[in-house]
């Protein structure tokens, strides 16, 4: 009772300004990146004729599920036999176009649509696959605290970590962001 603990409940003013900035940034990003969207869509269609976008169920604020949108970087129905699993470096499911998209992170650009729809924010904890949240929570019960903030396109774990950053280290970085939130930290 003698310690003040911030629970991740952000004040209304901060959330309003953050949402306005998310809308402005996502609209500007979508406009600026529209030529890239067109080129990627053509490349994916030429490669195998399959769908351009890939949608996967993820979790955001308060455990609310949403469909994350990305450019498809794997063969069609890549998860039909295995379910949702993380891709390895030499994963045979990744297409040639997809390898380039992943290396340059261009496959992530359609998430600006998720930001515009308010499923995500520009800055926040990475939205994990539901299967990973369940798995990581068994190992690290505190992992669910990440759901106290809206999922983000980028965040401390993406800036200071890598794809191979351990779940524990991601958790520490995400909880640091949630604990110390501010517009300056978002910048």
XYZ file of N, CA, C and O in Angstrom:
748
model
N 0.813 -1.229 0.000
C 0.000 0.000 0.000
C 0.844 1.276 0.000
O 0.334 2.332 -0.294
N 2.125 1.168 0.335
C 2.981 2.346 0.357
C 3.592 2.646 -0.998
O 4.195 3.692 -1.184
N 3.447 1.732 -1.948
C 4.025 1.908 -3.273
C 2.939 2.272 -4.270
O 1.885 1.646 -4.299
N 3.214 3.259 -5.089
C 2.285 3.610 -6.166
C 2.663 2.785 -7.387
O 3.795 2.833 -7.853
N 1.729 2.020 -7.892
C 1.994 1.179 -9.049
C 1.090 1.621 -10.182
O -0.126 1.672 -10.032
N 1.703 1.961 -11.298
C 0.933 2.340 -12.481
C 0.410 1.067 -13.142
O 1.160 0.144 -13.396
N -0.870 0.986 -13.399
C -1.473 -0.243 -13.916
C -1.629 -0.261 -15.420
O -2.160 -1.204 -15.981
N -1.202 0.770 -16.096
C -1.360 0.792 -17.541
C -2.661 1.429 -17.988
O -2.968 1.458 -19.160
N -3.452 1.952 -17.065
C -4.680 2.657 -17.432
C -4.306 4.085 -17.790
O -4.010 4.895 -16.921
N -4.280 4.389 -19.061
C -3.816 5.682 -19.542
C -4.898 6.742 -19.372
O -6.078 6.450 -19.462
N -4.459 7.969 -19.177
C -5.446 9.036 -19.039
C -6.058 9.371 -20.388
O -5.484 9.131 -21.439
N -7.267 9.932 -20.331
C -8.051 10.202 -21.529
C -7.370 11.176 -22.492
O -7.433 11.002 -23.703
N -6.706 12.187 -21.971
C -6.026 13.162 -22.835
C -4.926 12.514 -23.656
O -4.825 12.744 -24.867
N -4.114 11.698 -23.008
C -3.045 10.980 -23.705
C -3.631 10.080 -24.786
O -3.148 10.075 -25.919
N -4.672 9.321 -24.440
C -5.272 8.392 -25.407
C -5.881 9.125 -26.597
O -5.794 8.649 -27.728
N -6.481 10.290 -26.358
C -7.079 11.063 -27.443
C -5.998 11.577 -28.393
O -6.109 11.427 -29.619
N -4.938 12.161 -27.843
C -3.849 12.667 -28.674
C -3.181 11.518 -29.420
O -2.883 11.626 -30.618
N -2.966 10.396 -28.739
C -2.343 9.224 -29.368
C -3.195 8.727 -30.533
O -2.671 8.413 -31.601
N -4.514 8.696 -30.364
C -5.399 8.226 -31.437
C -5.369 9.181 -32.630
O -5.320 8.741 -33.788
N -5.381 10.480 -32.371
C -5.303 11.463 -33.459
C -3.990 11.285 -34.224
O -3.981 11.268 -35.464
N -2.897 11.128 -33.490
C -1.598 10.919 -34.149
C -1.581 9.607 -34.940
O -0.998 9.540 -36.020
N -2.220 8.564 -34.404
C -2.311 7.290 -35.126
C -3.062 7.462 -36.450
O -2.650 6.935 -37.484
N -4.167 8.212 -36.419
C -4.955 8.427 -37.634
C -4.140 9.208 -38.664
O -4.054 8.819 -39.828
N -3.511 10.292 -38.229
C -2.714 11.124 -39.139
C -1.559 10.306 -39.724
O -1.333 10.308 -40.942
N -0.847 9.585 -38.864
C 0.313 8.811 -39.328
C -0.104 7.693 -40.277
O 0.552 7.458 -41.296
N -1.215 7.004 -39.973
C -1.624 5.894 -40.837
C -2.152 6.394 -42.181
O -1.844 5.799 -43.220
N -2.905 7.474 -42.191
C -3.399 8.030 -43.460
C -2.220 8.510 -44.315
O -2.135 8.184 -45.504
N -1.304 9.249 -43.700
C -0.121 9.716 -44.453
C 0.706 8.532 -44.946
O 1.156 8.513 -46.094
N 0.906 7.543 -44.085
C 1.664 6.356 -44.471
C 1.025 5.606 -45.622
O 1.713 5.163 -46.549
N -0.297 5.461 -45.582
C -0.999 4.754 -46.658
C -0.899 5.524 -47.981
O -0.723 4.922 -49.042
N -1.011 6.831 -47.905
C -0.898 7.645 -49.131
C 0.517 7.558 -49.705
O 0.701 7.295 -50.890
N 1.517 7.766 -48.852
C 2.915 7.742 -49.307
C 3.295 6.359 -49.828
O 4.027 6.238 -50.819
N 2.797 5.312 -49.176
C 3.177 3.938 -49.543
C 2.293 3.322 -50.625
O 2.521 2.177 -51.017
N 1.317 4.063 -51.128
C 0.404 3.477 -52.126
C 1.129 2.952 -53.370
O 0.761 1.882 -53.875
N 2.177 3.612 -53.870
C 2.906 3.010 -55.003
C 3.571 1.682 -54.619
O 3.622 0.751 -55.428
N 4.056 1.588 -53.386
C 4.659 0.337 -52.910
C 3.593 -0.745 -52.820
O 3.823 -1.891 -53.220
N 2.416 -0.389 -52.312
C 1.309 -1.345 -52.232
C 0.990 -1.905 -53.619
O 0.809 -3.112 -53.776
N 0.925 -1.039 -54.614
C 0.619 -1.467 -55.977
C 1.701 -2.394 -56.519
O 1.403 -3.463 -57.069
N 2.958 -2.019 -56.345
C 4.068 -2.844 -56.848
C 4.107 -4.208 -56.163
O 4.302 -5.237 -56.822
N 3.889 -4.238 -54.859
C 3.904 -5.504 -54.121
C 2.727 -6.375 -54.551
O 2.880 -7.585 -54.747
N 1.563 -5.770 -54.701
C 0.388 -6.530 -55.128
C 0.632 -7.178 -56.492
O 0.308 -8.360 -56.694
N 1.209 -6.438 -57.418
C 1.514 -6.982 -58.746
C 2.529 -8.122 -58.636
O 2.360 -9.186 -59.248
N 3.575 -7.927 -57.827
C 4.610 -8.958 -57.671
C 4.041 -10.245 -57.079
O 4.359 -11.347 -57.547
N 3.198 -10.119 -56.085
C 2.599 -11.316 -55.461
C 1.694 -12.028 -56.457
O 1.722 -13.261 -56.572
N 0.887 -11.273 -57.193
C -0.021 -11.868 -58.177
C 0.754 -12.553 -59.305
O 0.388 -13.636 -59.751
N 1.823 -11.921 -59.772
C 2.634 -12.521 -60.841
C 3.272 -13.818 -60.359
O 3.350 -14.796 -61.097
N 3.735 -13.815 -59.115
C 4.443 -14.987 -58.596
C 3.586 -16.241 -58.586
O 3.986 -17.270 -59.084
N 2.387 -16.174 -57.993
C 1.590 -17.406 -57.902
C 0.084 -17.198 -58.064
O -0.684 -18.141 -57.944
N -0.333 -15.970 -58.312
C -1.746 -15.706 -58.548
C -2.619 -15.745 -57.316
O -3.826 -15.541 -57.406
N -2.036 -16.000 -56.155
C -2.808 -16.097 -54.913
C -3.192 -14.743 -54.360
O -2.902 -13.696 -54.946
N -3.844 -14.754 -53.206
C -4.259 -13.493 -52.588
C -3.057 -12.621 -52.215
O -1.985 -13.126 -51.888
N -3.261 -11.318 -52.264
C -2.204 -10.364 -51.960
C -2.016 -10.234 -50.449
O -0.897 -10.163 -49.963
N -3.121 -10.234 -49.724
C -3.052 -10.021 -48.285
C -3.236 -11.326 -47.516
O -3.853 -12.273 -47.995
N -2.700 -11.317 -46.315
C -2.821 -12.432 -45.389
C -3.387 -11.858 -44.097
O -2.943 -10.815 -43.627
N -4.384 -12.529 -43.552
C -4.985 -12.066 -42.297
C -4.838 -13.153 -41.244
O -5.033 -14.330 -41.545
N -4.480 -12.735 -40.051
C -4.294 -13.690 -38.964
C -4.865 -13.089 -37.682
O -4.686 -11.902 -37.411
N -5.534 -13.925 -36.895
C -6.136 -13.474 -35.650
C -5.042 -13.204 -34.620
O -4.186 -14.046 -34.381
N -5.085 -12.024 -34.039
C -4.141 -11.604 -33.001
C -4.938 -10.988 -31.857
O -6.145 -10.786 -31.959
N -4.234 -10.637 -30.781
C -4.873 -10.012 -29.621
C -4.357 -8.597 -29.427
O -3.182 -8.317 -29.644
N -5.245 -7.722 -28.971
C -4.880 -6.341 -28.687
C -5.376 -5.975 -27.293
O -5.557 -6.853 -26.444
N -5.633 -4.713 -27.043
C -6.023 -4.187 -25.739
C -7.119 -5.025 -25.080
O -8.131 -5.337 -25.713
N -6.897 -5.385 -23.840
C -7.829 -6.174 -23.031
C -8.134 -7.555 -23.622
O -9.188 -8.121 -23.375
N -7.219 -8.075 -24.424
C -7.395 -9.411 -24.988
C -8.401 -9.487 -26.119
O -8.833 -10.569 -26.508
N -8.758 -8.340 -26.688
C -9.722 -8.313 -27.793
C -9.065 -8.868 -29.059
O -8.013 -8.388 -29.483
N -9.690 -9.870 -29.678
C -9.124 -10.404 -30.926
C -9.421 -9.490 -32.117
O -10.444 -8.819 -32.153
N -8.503 -9.486 -33.062
C -8.704 -8.766 -34.312
C -7.905 -9.481 -35.394
O -7.072 -10.335 -35.101
N -8.182 -9.148 -36.642
C -7.442 -9.756 -37.754
C -6.368 -8.799 -38.238
O -6.656 -7.740 -38.789
N -5.121 -9.197 -38.025
C -3.959 -8.445 -38.482
C -3.812 -8.663 -39.989
O -3.962 -9.791 -40.467
N -3.545 -7.602 -40.727
C -3.395 -7.692 -42.182
C -1.939 -7.462 -42.561
O -1.314 -6.512 -42.099
N -1.405 -8.351 -43.395
C -0.041 -8.234 -43.900
C -0.050 -8.609 -45.376
O -0.991 -9.234 -45.855
N 1.020 -8.248 -46.089
C 1.196 -8.792 -47.426
C 1.542 -10.268 -47.269
O 2.329 -10.640 -46.391
N 0.979 -11.093 -48.116
C 1.246 -12.532 -48.032
C 2.673 -12.797 -48.483
O 3.078 -12.432 -49.572
N 3.433 -13.455 -47.615
C 4.836 -13.748 -47.915
C 5.099 -15.253 -47.989
O 6.223 -15.660 -48.231
N 4.060 -16.045 -47.783
C 4.205 -17.499 -47.839
C 3.304 -18.068 -48.925
O 2.435 -17.377 -49.446
N 3.511 -19.344 -49.216
C 2.656 -20.007 -50.193
C 1.217 -19.990 -49.691
O 0.967 -19.877 -48.487
N 0.274 -20.113 -50.607
C -1.138 -20.143 -50.239
C -1.385 -21.344 -49.327
O -0.855 -22.433 -49.552
N -2.165 -21.144 -48.281
C -2.508 -22.182 -47.293
C -1.275 -22.744 -46.577
O -1.218 -23.934 -46.270
N -0.310 -21.900 -46.291
C 0.941 -22.339 -45.656
C 0.719 -22.961 -44.285
O 1.478 -23.814 -43.854
N -0.339 -22.536 -43.588
C -0.563 -23.029 -42.235
C -1.613 -24.139 -42.169
O -1.984 -24.571 -41.085
N -2.055 -24.624 -43.317
C -3.118 -25.632 -43.312
C -2.690 -26.936 -42.648
O -3.486 -27.577 -41.964
N -1.446 -27.333 -42.811
C -0.975 -28.594 -42.222
C -0.422 -28.420 -40.813
O -0.560 -29.297 -39.972
N 0.196 -27.255 -40.547
C 0.898 -27.073 -39.280
C 0.172 -26.179 -38.290
O 0.511 -26.158 -37.118
N -0.796 -25.400 -38.750
C -1.381 -24.374 -37.902
C -0.457 -23.169 -37.874
O 0.507 -23.100 -38.625
N -0.747 -22.230 -36.995
C 0.053 -21.013 -36.899
C 1.351 -21.305 -36.152
O 1.341 -21.607 -34.974
N 2.458 -21.252 -36.889
C 3.783 -21.432 -36.288
C 4.710 -20.353 -36.817
O 4.543 -19.875 -37.942
N 5.679 -19.972 -36.000
C 6.641 -18.965 -36.430
C 7.507 -19.511 -37.558
O 7.894 -20.677 -37.542
N 7.793 -18.670 -38.523
C 8.619 -19.075 -39.658
C 10.090 -19.011 -39.276
O 10.519 -18.106 -38.564
N 10.855 -19.962 -39.769
C 12.299 -19.966 -39.571
C 12.995 -19.234 -40.698
O 12.357 -18.824 -41.672
N 14.315 -19.087 -40.604
C 15.067 -18.360 -41.626
C 14.994 -19.024 -42.993
O 14.884 -18.367 -44.006
N 15.087 -20.338 -43.046
C 15.053 -21.038 -44.334
C 13.755 -21.829 -44.473
O 13.758 -22.963 -44.926
N 12.654 -21.223 -44.101
C 11.345 -21.875 -44.140
C 10.907 -22.042 -45.596
O 10.840 -21.068 -46.347
N 10.624 -23.278 -45.982
C 10.253 -23.564 -47.377
C 8.905 -22.966 -47.760
O 8.583 -22.888 -48.947
N 8.119 -22.517 -46.790
C 6.811 -21.925 -47.084
C 6.924 -20.489 -47.579
O 5.997 -19.948 -48.157
N 8.070 -19.851 -47.361
C 8.262 -18.452 -47.751
C 8.560 -18.379 -49.246
O 9.447 -19.059 -49.748
N 7.818 -17.543 -49.954
C 8.018 -17.371 -51.392
C 9.219 -16.474 -51.650
O 9.735 -15.822 -50.740
N 9.657 -16.403 -52.908
C 10.791 -15.533 -53.256
C 10.436 -14.066 -53.023
O 11.226 -13.315 -52.459
N 9.247 -13.678 -53.468
C 8.793 -12.308 -53.219
C 8.668 -12.099 -51.710
O 9.079 -11.073 -51.167
N 8.131 -13.087 -51.025
C 7.952 -13.007 -49.580
C 9.255 -12.839 -48.829
O 9.321 -12.113 -47.825
N 10.314 -13.487 -49.288
C 11.623 -13.345 -48.633
C 12.087 -11.893 -48.691
O 12.592 -11.348 -47.699
N 11.889 -11.255 -49.851
C 12.249 -9.841 -49.986
C 11.370 -8.970 -49.084
O 11.861 -8.080 -48.390
N 10.060 -9.235 -49.089
C 9.132 -8.448 -48.272
C 9.485 -8.544 -46.794
O 9.450 -7.546 -46.065
N 9.819 -9.748 -46.337
C 10.179 -9.945 -44.932
C 11.507 -9.271 -44.593
O 11.641 -8.655 -43.540
N 12.488 -9.394 -45.479
C 13.813 -8.810 -45.221
C 13.744 -7.288 -45.111
O 14.469 -6.680 -44.326
N 12.864 -6.682 -45.892
C 12.723 -5.225 -45.893
C 11.602 -4.743 -44.979
O 11.394 -3.545 -44.841
N 10.854 -5.672 -44.402
C 9.707 -5.408 -43.516
C 8.529 -4.760 -44.264
O 7.610 -4.243 -43.646
N 8.563 -4.789 -45.582
C 7.464 -4.230 -46.367
C 6.186 -5.027 -46.139
O 5.086 -4.479 -46.239
N 6.314 -6.302 -45.785
C 5.124 -7.121 -45.535
C 4.272 -6.573 -44.397
O 3.088 -6.864 -44.291
N 4.847 -5.718 -43.544
C 4.145 -5.159 -42.392
C 3.309 -3.918 -42.738
O 2.457 -3.506 -41.950
N 3.549 -3.298 -43.886
C 2.885 -2.030 -44.217
C 1.354 -2.071 -44.164
O 0.738 -1.094 -43.729
N 0.692 -3.161 -44.574
C -0.774 -3.164 -44.487
C -1.317 -3.039 -43.061
O -2.505 -2.765 -42.879
N -0.456 -3.176 -42.060
C -0.919 -2.980 -40.690
C -1.327 -1.527 -40.447
O -2.019 -1.229 -39.474
N -0.925 -0.626 -41.346
C -1.411 0.751 -41.251
C -2.934 0.788 -41.364
O -3.578 1.664 -40.780
N -3.502 -0.160 -42.076
C -4.965 -0.276 -42.159
C -5.518 -0.647 -40.789
O -6.540 -0.100 -40.356
N -4.846 -1.575 -40.081
C -5.268 -1.938 -38.728
C -5.183 -0.741 -37.784
O -6.026 -0.589 -36.897
N -4.166 0.105 -37.965
C -4.035 1.302 -37.133
C -5.195 2.241 -37.423
O -5.829 2.758 -36.499
N -5.506 2.450 -38.692
C -6.611 3.332 -39.069
C -7.941 2.822 -38.522
O -8.773 3.602 -38.066
N -8.124 1.499 -38.504
C -9.360 0.894 -37.979
C -9.397 0.867 -36.452
O -10.371 0.453 -35.870
N -8.315 1.271 -35.796
C -8.177 1.311 -34.338
C -7.996 -0.067 -33.703
O -8.175 -0.229 -32.503
N -7.621 -1.070 -34.504
C -7.255 -2.366 -33.930
C -5.899 -2.255 -33.256
O -5.603 -2.977 -32.308
N -5.068 -1.370 -33.798
C -3.697 -1.213 -33.341
C -3.372 0.272 -33.211
O -4.142 1.117 -33.649
N -2.198 0.526 -32.647
C -1.645 1.867 -32.574
C -0.307 1.835 -33.325
O 0.201 0.765 -33.630
N 0.242 2.980 -33.620
C 1.566 2.994 -34.244
C 2.589 2.415 -33.258
O 3.429 1.613 -33.624
N 2.494 2.802 -31.980
C 3.439 2.337 -30.960
C 2.697 1.542 -29.891
O 1.658 1.970 -29.393
N 3.243 0.382 -29.560
C 2.668 -0.471 -28.520
C 3.292 -1.846 -28.598
O 4.161 -2.102 -29.439
N 2.877 -2.748 -27.742
C 3.408 -4.110 -27.791
C 3.022 -4.810 -29.098
O 1.917 -4.630 -29.601
N 3.926 -5.599 -29.635
C 3.661 -6.362 -30.847
C 2.450 -7.276 -30.630
O 2.374 -7.957 -29.617
N 1.501 -7.290 -31.563
C 0.354 -8.190 -31.398
C 0.772 -9.633 -31.667
O 1.169 -9.972 -32.766
N 0.729 -10.446 -30.652
C 1.152 -11.843 -30.770
C 0.023 -12.712 -31.304
O -1.156 -12.403 -31.129
N 0.416 -13.832 -31.907
C -0.553 -14.841 -32.295
C -1.184 -15.390 -31.019
O -0.513 -15.523 -29.991
N -2.464 -15.720 -31.075
C -3.178 -16.214 -29.897
C -2.487 -17.450 -29.328
O -2.348 -17.592 -28.111
N -2.001 -18.321 -30.197
C -1.317 -19.534 -29.747
C -0.071 -19.189 -28.932
O 0.228 -19.847 -27.942
N 0.641 -18.144 -29.359
C 1.840 -17.738 -28.628
C 1.504 -17.121 -27.279
O 2.215 -17.344 -26.303
N 0.425 -16.337 -27.225
C 0.027 -15.736 -25.946
C -0.256 -16.845 -24.941
O 0.214 -16.798 -23.802
N -0.994 -17.862 -25.363
C -1.307 -18.980 -24.465
C -0.032 -19.694 -24.021
O 0.149 -19.982 -22.838
N 0.858 -19.952 -24.960
C 2.112 -20.659 -24.659
C 3.013 -19.839 -23.744
O 3.510 -20.333 -22.731
N 3.214 -18.553 -24.084
C 4.102 -17.713 -23.296
C 3.545 -17.453 -21.897
O 4.292 -17.322 -20.934
N 2.212 -17.361 -21.784
C 1.597 -17.112 -20.488
C 1.801 -18.295 -19.539
O 1.915 -18.101 -18.331
N 1.874 -19.492 -20.091
C 2.161 -20.653 -19.239
C 3.561 -20.547 -18.648
O 3.787 -20.898 -17.495
N 4.511 -20.056 -19.439
C 5.897 -19.906 -18.981
C 6.083 -18.634 -18.153
O 6.842 -18.627 -17.189
N 5.413 -17.566 -18.565
C 5.545 -16.250 -17.927
C 4.143 -15.690 -17.673
O 3.581 -15.023 -18.544
N 3.541 -15.951 -16.515
C 2.162 -15.499 -16.258
C 1.963 -13.995 -16.467
O 0.868 -13.558 -16.795
N 3.032 -13.208 -16.317
C 2.942 -11.758 -16.493
C 2.728 -11.358 -17.948
O 2.450 -10.201 -18.243
N 2.866 -12.303 -18.866
C 2.762 -11.994 -20.298
C 1.417 -11.357 -20.646
O 1.329 -10.543 -21.560
N 0.372 -11.704 -19.914
C -0.950 -11.130 -20.208
C -1.010 -9.633 -19.910
O -1.883 -8.944 -20.425
N -0.085 -9.121 -19.094
C -0.073 -7.683 -18.814
C 0.194 -6.865 -20.070
O -0.124 -5.683 -20.121
N 0.771 -7.475 -21.090
C 1.001 -6.778 -22.355
C -0.327 -6.332 -22.971
O -0.368 -5.408 -23.771
N -1.409 -7.018 -22.602
C -2.719 -6.700 -23.166
C -3.368 -5.496 -22.482
O -4.518 -5.182 -22.740
N -2.608 -4.807 -21.634
C -3.103 -3.582 -21.006
C -2.894 -2.372 -21.911
O -3.269 -1.262 -21.554
N -2.269 -2.589 -23.042
C -2.056 -1.514 -24.017
C -2.474 -2.025 -25.390
O -2.424 -3.224 -25.663
N -2.886 -1.106 -26.231
C -3.249 -1.475 -27.591
C -2.007 -1.973 -28.328
O -0.926 -1.418 -28.185
N -2.163 -3.028 -29.092
C -1.053 -3.587 -29.869
C -0.500 -2.516 -30.795
O -1.221 -1.621 -31.236
N 0.792 -2.613 -31.102
C 1.427 -1.586 -31.913
C 2.166 -2.130 -33.116
O 2.594 -3.278 -33.141
N 2.293 -1.272 -34.108
C 3.081 -1.572 -35.300
C 4.561 -1.645 -34.941
O 5.317 -2.431 -35.493
N 4.962 -0.815 -33.999
C 6.329 -0.836 -33.491
C 6.300 -0.547 -32.005
O 5.290 -0.118 -31.460
N 7.408 -0.803 -31.351
C 7.505 -0.571 -29.911
C 8.918 -0.845 -29.445
O 9.812 -1.133 -30.251
N 9.131 -0.770 -28.157
C 10.475 -0.980 -27.621
C 11.027 -2.350 -28.000
O 12.199 -2.480 -28.334
N 10.186 -3.375 -27.955
C 10.660 -4.729 -28.271
C 11.085 -4.845 -29.737
O 11.995 -5.605 -30.059
N 10.446 -4.083 -30.629
C 10.833 -4.133 -32.035
C 12.071 -3.283 -32.297
O 12.877 -3.606 -33.154
N 12.221 -2.194 -31.561
C 13.356 -1.299 -31.775
C 14.634 -1.871 -31.162
O 15.678 -1.894 -31.797
N 14.529 -2.353 -29.933
C 15.714 -2.843 -29.233
C 15.917 -4.339 -29.370
O 16.991 -4.847 -29.103
N 14.900 -5.056 -29.796
C 15.005 -6.494 -29.952
C 15.056 -6.888 -31.414
O 15.147 -6.049 -32.304
N 14.979 -8.167 -31.660
C 14.955 -8.729 -33.011
C 13.878 -9.803 -33.050
O 13.237 -10.089 -32.064
N 13.724 -10.445 -34.208
C 12.756 -11.534 -34.319
C 13.083 -12.668 -33.348
O 12.213 -13.372 -32.890
N 14.370 -12.846 -33.032
C 14.758 -13.943 -32.155
C 14.874 -13.524 -30.686
O 15.424 -14.259 -29.882
N 14.378 -12.335 -30.326
C 14.383 -11.903 -28.935
C 13.489 -12.834 -28.132
O 12.394 -13.174 -28.568
N 13.948 -13.243 -26.966
C 13.186 -14.194 -26.153
C 11.873 -13.571 -25.683
O 11.780 -12.348 -25.511
N 10.852 -14.404 -25.448
C 9.578 -13.883 -24.931
C 9.763 -13.100 -23.623
O 9.101 -12.090 -23.411
N 10.680 -13.546 -22.773
C 10.909 -12.847 -21.506
C 11.455 -11.442 -21.753
O 10.999 -10.479 -21.131
N 12.418 -11.309 -22.662
C 12.976 -9.990 -22.954
C 11.949 -9.083 -23.633
O 11.884 -7.879 -23.363
N 11.121 -9.653 -24.539
C 10.043 -8.875 -25.149
C 9.095 -8.366 -24.064
O 8.668 -7.215 -24.087
N 8.767 -9.260 -23.135
C 7.857 -8.904 -22.055
C 8.416 -7.744 -21.240
O 7.700 -6.784 -20.948
N 9.688 -7.799 -20.893
C 10.307 -6.732 -20.102
C 10.222 -5.404 -20.848
O 9.854 -4.376 -20.273
N 10.532 -5.412 -22.134
C 10.486 -4.173 -22.921
C 9.058 -3.656 -23.063
O 8.808 -2.454 -22.957
N 8.108 -4.557 -23.309
C 6.712 -4.139 -23.455
C 6.151 -3.598 -22.139
O 5.436 -2.595 -22.126
N 6.479 -4.245 -21.029
C 6.001 -3.759 -19.735
C 6.645 -2.430 -19.373
O 6.011 -1.572 -18.753
N 7.896 -2.236 -19.791
C 8.549 -0.938 -19.584
C 7.787 0.138 -20.335
O 7.514 1.217 -19.792
N 7.397 -0.136 -21.579
C 6.622 0.834 -22.358
C 5.290 1.128 -21.675
O 4.904 2.291 -21.509
N 4.578 0.098 -21.261
C 3.259 0.272 -20.642
C 3.388 1.065 -19.343
O 2.554 1.924 -19.048
N 4.432 0.795 -18.591
C 4.645 1.473 -17.309
C 5.036 2.935 -17.499
O 4.622 3.793 -16.739
N 5.814 3.227 -18.516
C 6.392 4.558 -18.692
C 5.770 5.329 -19.858
O 6.387 6.264 -20.357
N 4.576 4.955 -20.297
C 3.985 5.562 -21.486
C 4.023 7.088 -21.443
O 3.884 7.705 -20.400
N 4.237 7.659 -22.604
C 4.160 9.114 -22.792
C 4.249 9.379 -24.290
O 4.709 8.534 -25.050
N 3.823 10.546 -24.696
C 3.933 10.904 -26.108
C 5.401 10.981 -26.509
O 5.763 10.601 -27.622
N 6.256 11.435 -25.601
C 7.685 11.517 -25.903
C 8.249 10.133 -26.134
O 9.038 9.918 -27.062
N 7.878 9.150 -25.307
C 8.331 7.780 -25.495
C 7.804 7.228 -26.819
O 8.516 6.513 -27.515
N 6.573 7.569 -27.175
C 6.030 7.124 -28.461
C 6.876 7.659 -29.621
O 7.129 6.947 -30.585
N 7.306 8.896 -29.529
C 8.154 9.478 -30.569
C 9.481 8.752 -30.585
O 10.016 8.404 -31.620
